[in-house]
Short mmCIF file of C-alpha atoms in Angstrom, two decimals:
data_model
loop_
_atom_site.label_atom_id
_atom_site.label_comp_id
_atom_site.label_asym_id
_atom_site.label_seq_id
_atom_site.Cartn_x
_atom_site.Cartn_y
_atom_site.Cartn_z
CA UNK A 61 16.71 -39.86 54.15
CA UNK A 62 16.21 -43.47 54.48
CA UNK A 63 14.74 -46.61 52.82
CA UNK A 64 14.03 -49.84 54.64
CA UNK A 65 12.66 -53.05 53.14
CA UNK A 66 12.26 -56.02 55.56
CA UNK A 67 10.17 -59.00 56.46
CA UNK A 68 10.28 -57.95 60.14
CA UNK A 69 7.26 -55.90 61.64
CA UNK A 70 7.74 -52.23 62.48
CA UNK A 71 6.21 -50.06 65.17
CA UNK A 72 4.50 -46.98 63.41
CA UNK A 73 4.49 -44.97 66.46
CA UNK A 74 8.05 -45.76 67.44
CA UNK A 75 9.18 -45.01 63.77
CA UNK A 76 7.33 -41.61 63.80
CA UNK A 77 8.72 -40.56 67.13
CA UNK A 78 12.32 -41.39 65.94
CA UNK A 79 11.80 -39.47 62.73
CA UNK A 80 10.39 -36.44 64.67
CA UNK A 81 13.26 -36.56 67.25
CA UNK A 82 15.79 -36.39 64.39
CA UNK A 83 13.82 -33.44 62.71
CA UNK A 84 15.11 -30.91 65.11
CA UNK A 85 12.39 -28.41 64.95
CA UNK A 86 11.91 -28.44 61.13
CA UNK A 87 8.22 -27.28 61.35
CA UNK A 88 6.13 -29.87 59.47
CA UNK A 89 6.27 -33.71 59.50
CA UNK A 90 3.68 -35.91 57.60
CA UNK A 91 3.45 -39.66 58.41
CA UNK A 92 1.33 -42.10 56.28
CA UNK A 93 0.91 -45.64 57.31
CA UNK A 94 -0.62 -48.23 54.96
CA UNK A 95 -2.16 -51.16 56.66
CA UNK A 96 -3.59 -54.52 55.49
CA UNK A 97 -7.26 -54.02 54.62
CA UNK A 98 -10.02 -56.58 55.18
CA UNK A 99 -13.64 -55.43 54.40
CA UNK A 100 -16.76 -57.10 55.69
CA UNK A 101 -17.78 -57.81 52.01
CA UNK A 102 -14.39 -58.91 50.96
CA UNK A 103 -12.62 -60.37 54.07
CA UNK A 104 -9.15 -61.54 53.79
CA UNK A 105 -7.20 -63.75 56.33
CA UNK A 106 -3.75 -63.01 55.06
CA UNK A 107 -1.82 -60.70 52.73
CA UNK A 108 1.47 -62.01 51.30
CA UNK A 109 3.92 -59.52 49.68
CA UNK A 110 6.60 -60.81 47.45
CA UNK A 111 9.62 -58.52 46.98
CA UNK A 112 12.70 -58.30 44.98
CA UNK A 113 14.82 -56.38 47.58
CA UNK A 114 17.81 -55.32 45.42
CA UNK A 115 15.42 -53.61 43.03
CA UNK A 116 13.20 -52.26 45.87
CA UNK A 117 16.13 -50.42 47.48
CA UNK A 118 17.24 -49.00 44.26
CA UNK A 119 13.71 -47.85 43.20
CA UNK A 120 12.75 -46.55 46.67
CA UNK A 121 16.16 -44.63 47.00
CA UNK A 122 15.55 -43.04 43.66
CA UNK A 123 11.86 -42.14 44.50
CA UNK A 124 12.99 -40.61 47.88
CA UNK A 125 15.66 -38.58 46.11
CA UNK A 126 13.04 -37.35 43.53
CA UNK A 127 10.67 -36.24 46.15
CA UNK A 128 13.37 -34.66 48.39
CA UNK A 129 14.59 -32.53 45.46
CA UNK A 130 11.17 -31.67 44.20
CA UNK A 131 9.61 -30.50 47.36
CA UNK A 132 12.65 -29.27 49.20
CA UNK A 133 12.20 -31.89 51.95
CA UNK A 134 14.48 -31.86 54.86
CA UNK A 135 14.19 -35.63 55.40
CA UNK A 136 12.27 -38.42 53.88
CA UNK A 137 11.84 -42.14 54.84
CA UNK A 138 10.18 -45.06 53.43
CA UNK A 139 9.73 -48.35 55.32
CA UNK A 140 8.11 -51.34 53.37
CA UNK A 141 7.30 -54.77 54.70
CA UNK A 142 7.08 -57.95 52.81
CA UNK A 143 6.25 -61.59 53.74
CA UNK A 144 2.86 -62.74 55.14
CA UNK A 145 0.85 -60.20 57.09
CA UNK A 146 -2.57 -60.18 58.76
CA UNK A 147 -5.36 -57.84 58.61
CA UNK A 148 -4.60 -54.53 60.34
CA UNK A 149 -0.77 -54.95 60.17
CA UNK A 150 1.33 -52.19 58.87
CA UNK A 151 2.71 -52.60 55.34
CA UNK A 152 4.28 -49.43 54.43
CA UNK A 153 5.11 -46.07 56.14
CA UNK A 154 6.27 -42.86 54.55
CA UNK A 155 7.47 -39.86 56.41
CA UNK A 156 8.47 -36.43 55.24
CA UNK A 157 9.89 -33.46 56.96
CA UNK A 158 9.96 -29.85 55.77
CA UNK A 159 9.73 -26.30 57.00
CA UNK A 160 6.04 -26.01 56.13
CA UNK A 161 3.08 -28.38 55.66
CA UNK A 162 2.40 -28.15 52.02
CA UNK A 163 5.69 -29.67 50.99
CA UNK A 164 5.54 -32.33 53.65
CA UNK A 165 1.91 -33.38 52.54
CA UNK A 166 2.74 -33.37 48.91
CA UNK A 167 5.99 -35.21 49.33
CA UNK A 168 4.34 -37.88 51.20
CA UNK A 169 1.57 -38.31 48.62
CA UNK A 170 4.23 -38.28 45.86
CA UNK A 171 6.22 -41.09 47.61
CA UNK A 172 3.16 -43.16 47.91
CA UNK A 173 1.92 -42.76 44.37
CA UNK A 174 5.25 -43.57 42.88
CA UNK A 175 6.01 -46.53 45.08
CA UNK A 176 2.54 -48.00 44.28
CA UNK A 177 3.49 -48.64 40.68
CA UNK A 178 7.38 -48.45 40.72
CA UNK A 179 8.54 -50.43 43.74
CA UNK A 180 8.91 -54.26 43.19
CA UNK A 181 6.36 -55.79 45.51
CA UNK A 182 3.51 -58.08 44.51
CA UNK A 183 0.41 -58.55 46.71
CA UNK A 184 -1.36 -61.90 47.05
CA UNK A 185 -4.58 -62.01 49.05
CA UNK A 186 -5.89 -65.01 50.95
CA UNK A 187 -9.47 -65.21 51.89
CA UNK A 188 -12.44 -67.63 52.26
CA UNK A 189 -12.45 -68.34 48.54
CA UNK A 190 -8.67 -69.07 48.26
CA UNK A 191 -5.61 -67.05 47.18
CA UNK A 192 -5.10 -64.73 44.35
CA UNK A 193 -2.80 -62.16 43.01
CA UNK A 194 -3.90 -58.58 43.32
CA UNK A 195 -4.01 -56.75 39.92
CA UNK A 196 -2.40 -53.55 39.26
CA UNK A 197 -5.00 -50.78 39.25
CA UNK A 198 -5.22 -48.18 36.48
CA UNK A 199 -6.16 -45.57 39.07
CA UNK A 200 -2.59 -46.06 40.64
CA UNK A 201 -1.14 -45.22 37.18
CA UNK A 202 -3.49 -42.07 37.09
CA UNK A 203 -2.36 -41.05 40.57
CA UNK A 204 1.34 -41.23 39.56
CA UNK A 205 0.76 -39.46 36.21
CA UNK A 206 -0.43 -36.26 37.90
CA UNK A 207 2.99 -35.64 39.10
CA UNK A 208 4.56 -35.95 35.71
CA UNK B 780 23.14 -65.04 32.86
CA UNK B 781 20.83 -65.49 35.73
CA UNK B 782 17.09 -64.90 35.24
CA UNK B 783 14.77 -64.10 38.03
CA UNK B 784 10.91 -64.37 38.02
CA UNK B 785 8.34 -63.02 40.52
CA UNK B 786 4.75 -63.28 41.36
CA UNK B 787 2.43 -64.93 38.97
CA UNK B 788 5.12 -65.24 36.39
CA UNK B 789 7.22 -67.27 38.75
CA UNK B 790 4.07 -69.48 39.52
CA UNK B 791 3.30 -69.98 35.87
CA UNK B 792 6.94 -70.88 34.82
CA UNK B 793 7.13 -72.95 38.08
CA UNK B 794 10.66 -71.54 38.93
CA UNK B 795 11.95 -68.56 40.67
CA UNK B 796 15.24 -68.37 38.96
CA UNK B 797 17.43 -70.20 36.28
CA UNK B 798 20.73 -69.87 34.60
CA UNK B 799 20.55 -69.45 30.77
CA UNK B 800 23.08 -69.38 27.97
CA UNK B 801 21.88 -67.06 25.41
CA UNK B 802 21.60 -68.08 21.77
CA UNK B 803 23.13 -65.68 19.30
CA UNK B 804 20.87 -62.86 18.32
CA UNK B 805 19.23 -62.43 21.81
CA UNK B 806 20.30 -58.64 22.41
CA UNK B 807 17.54 -56.97 24.23
CA UNK B 808 15.17 -57.69 27.05
CA UNK B 809 12.37 -58.09 24.45
CA UNK B 810 14.50 -60.67 22.52
CA UNK B 811 15.02 -62.54 25.76
CA UNK B 812 11.36 -62.81 26.46
CA UNK B 813 10.58 -63.99 22.90
CA UNK B 814 13.31 -66.51 23.28
CA UNK B 815 12.03 -67.76 26.78
CA UNK B 816 8.50 -67.81 25.52
CA UNK B 817 9.69 -70.01 22.61
CA UNK B 818 11.00 -72.82 24.77
CA UNK B 819 7.73 -74.60 25.89
CA UNK B 820 4.01 -74.22 26.07
CA UNK B 821 3.94 -73.12 29.64
CA UNK B 822 6.42 -70.31 28.87
CA UNK B 823 4.44 -69.26 25.78
CA UNK B 824 1.30 -68.87 27.94
CA UNK B 825 3.07 -67.09 30.79
CA UNK B 826 4.66 -64.39 28.47
CA UNK B 827 1.52 -64.28 26.24
CA UNK B 828 0.61 -60.52 27.17
CA UNK B 829 4.04 -58.92 26.56
CA UNK B 830 2.74 -55.47 27.86
CA UNK B 831 2.32 -57.08 31.35
CA UNK B 832 5.94 -58.20 31.62
CA UNK B 833 8.16 -55.78 33.27
CA UNK B 834 12.05 -56.01 33.57
CA UNK B 835 14.95 -55.09 35.37
CA UNK B 836 18.67 -55.54 34.41
CA UNK B 837 21.06 -55.83 37.28
CA UNK B 838 18.49 -54.38 39.65
CA UNK B 839 17.70 -51.31 37.42
CA UNK B 840 14.24 -50.99 35.97
CA UNK B 841 14.28 -50.90 32.06
CA UNK B 842 12.04 -51.24 29.18
CA UNK B 843 11.96 -54.08 26.59
CA UNK B 844 14.28 -52.37 24.21
CA UNK B 845 17.12 -52.33 26.81
CA UNK B 846 20.26 -54.23 25.91
CA UNK B 847 21.22 -57.22 28.14
CA UNK B 848 24.79 -57.75 26.80
CA UNK B 849 27.17 -58.08 29.83
CA UNK B 850 24.38 -58.27 32.26
CA UNK B 851 24.64 -60.73 35.26
CA UNK B 852 20.96 -60.74 36.40
CA UNK B 853 17.72 -59.97 34.40
CA UNK B 854 14.48 -60.02 36.35
CA UNK B 855 11.04 -60.45 34.67
CA UNK B 856 7.90 -59.82 36.64
CA UNK B 857 4.15 -58.61 36.30
CA UNK B 858 3.13 -55.00 37.14
CA UNK B 859 4.03 -54.11 40.67
CA UNK B 860 1.42 -53.78 43.41
CA UNK B 861 3.15 -52.48 46.46
CA UNK B 862 2.21 -49.91 48.97
#
């Protein structure tokens, strides 16, 4: 079980391989990577994430512990970047390990749904029309509420 | 007591942190926000929608009724948008 919050870039493939290598034949591993989105109708040139690291570590550690207990995960890791990123760069990666796929999938979804609303990161998008703070989405609260 | 501000709250207040000496009667996060908002017009506007202000006391997420007595750091910030 691990939580990492950093301004440094991470390599999703290398992280996945290291996670699998430590899994020791567990049976099922799920990896989700969130990357900076830029759509043709709403292009962005940069995404800046602000973070409160002390709270982020506490919140992510609690979320990982909750997922581990609820789904009987053998391991779970969350890596989250902050600072200024470009389109296509990885922002977040969650990885779960369990004996069977159902718990691994559900655990990864649970981790993502909780960290979207409960981890102290704030996104600011920069595009052709300027810079603005991304607003919290009601659908993210709905996604989290389904686990309650 | 140190107060931290993040994201648009930090921008609207034009500061990322400050040291404050609490006046008597400021016992909870909600009291603190009321007092901070009363200090000047920019703060009043920044804190206008109380439901948008989230808080952490000593790096633990809390609600507005949480006590702040004895706390070292109180952080105030908008809804989180990570992931």
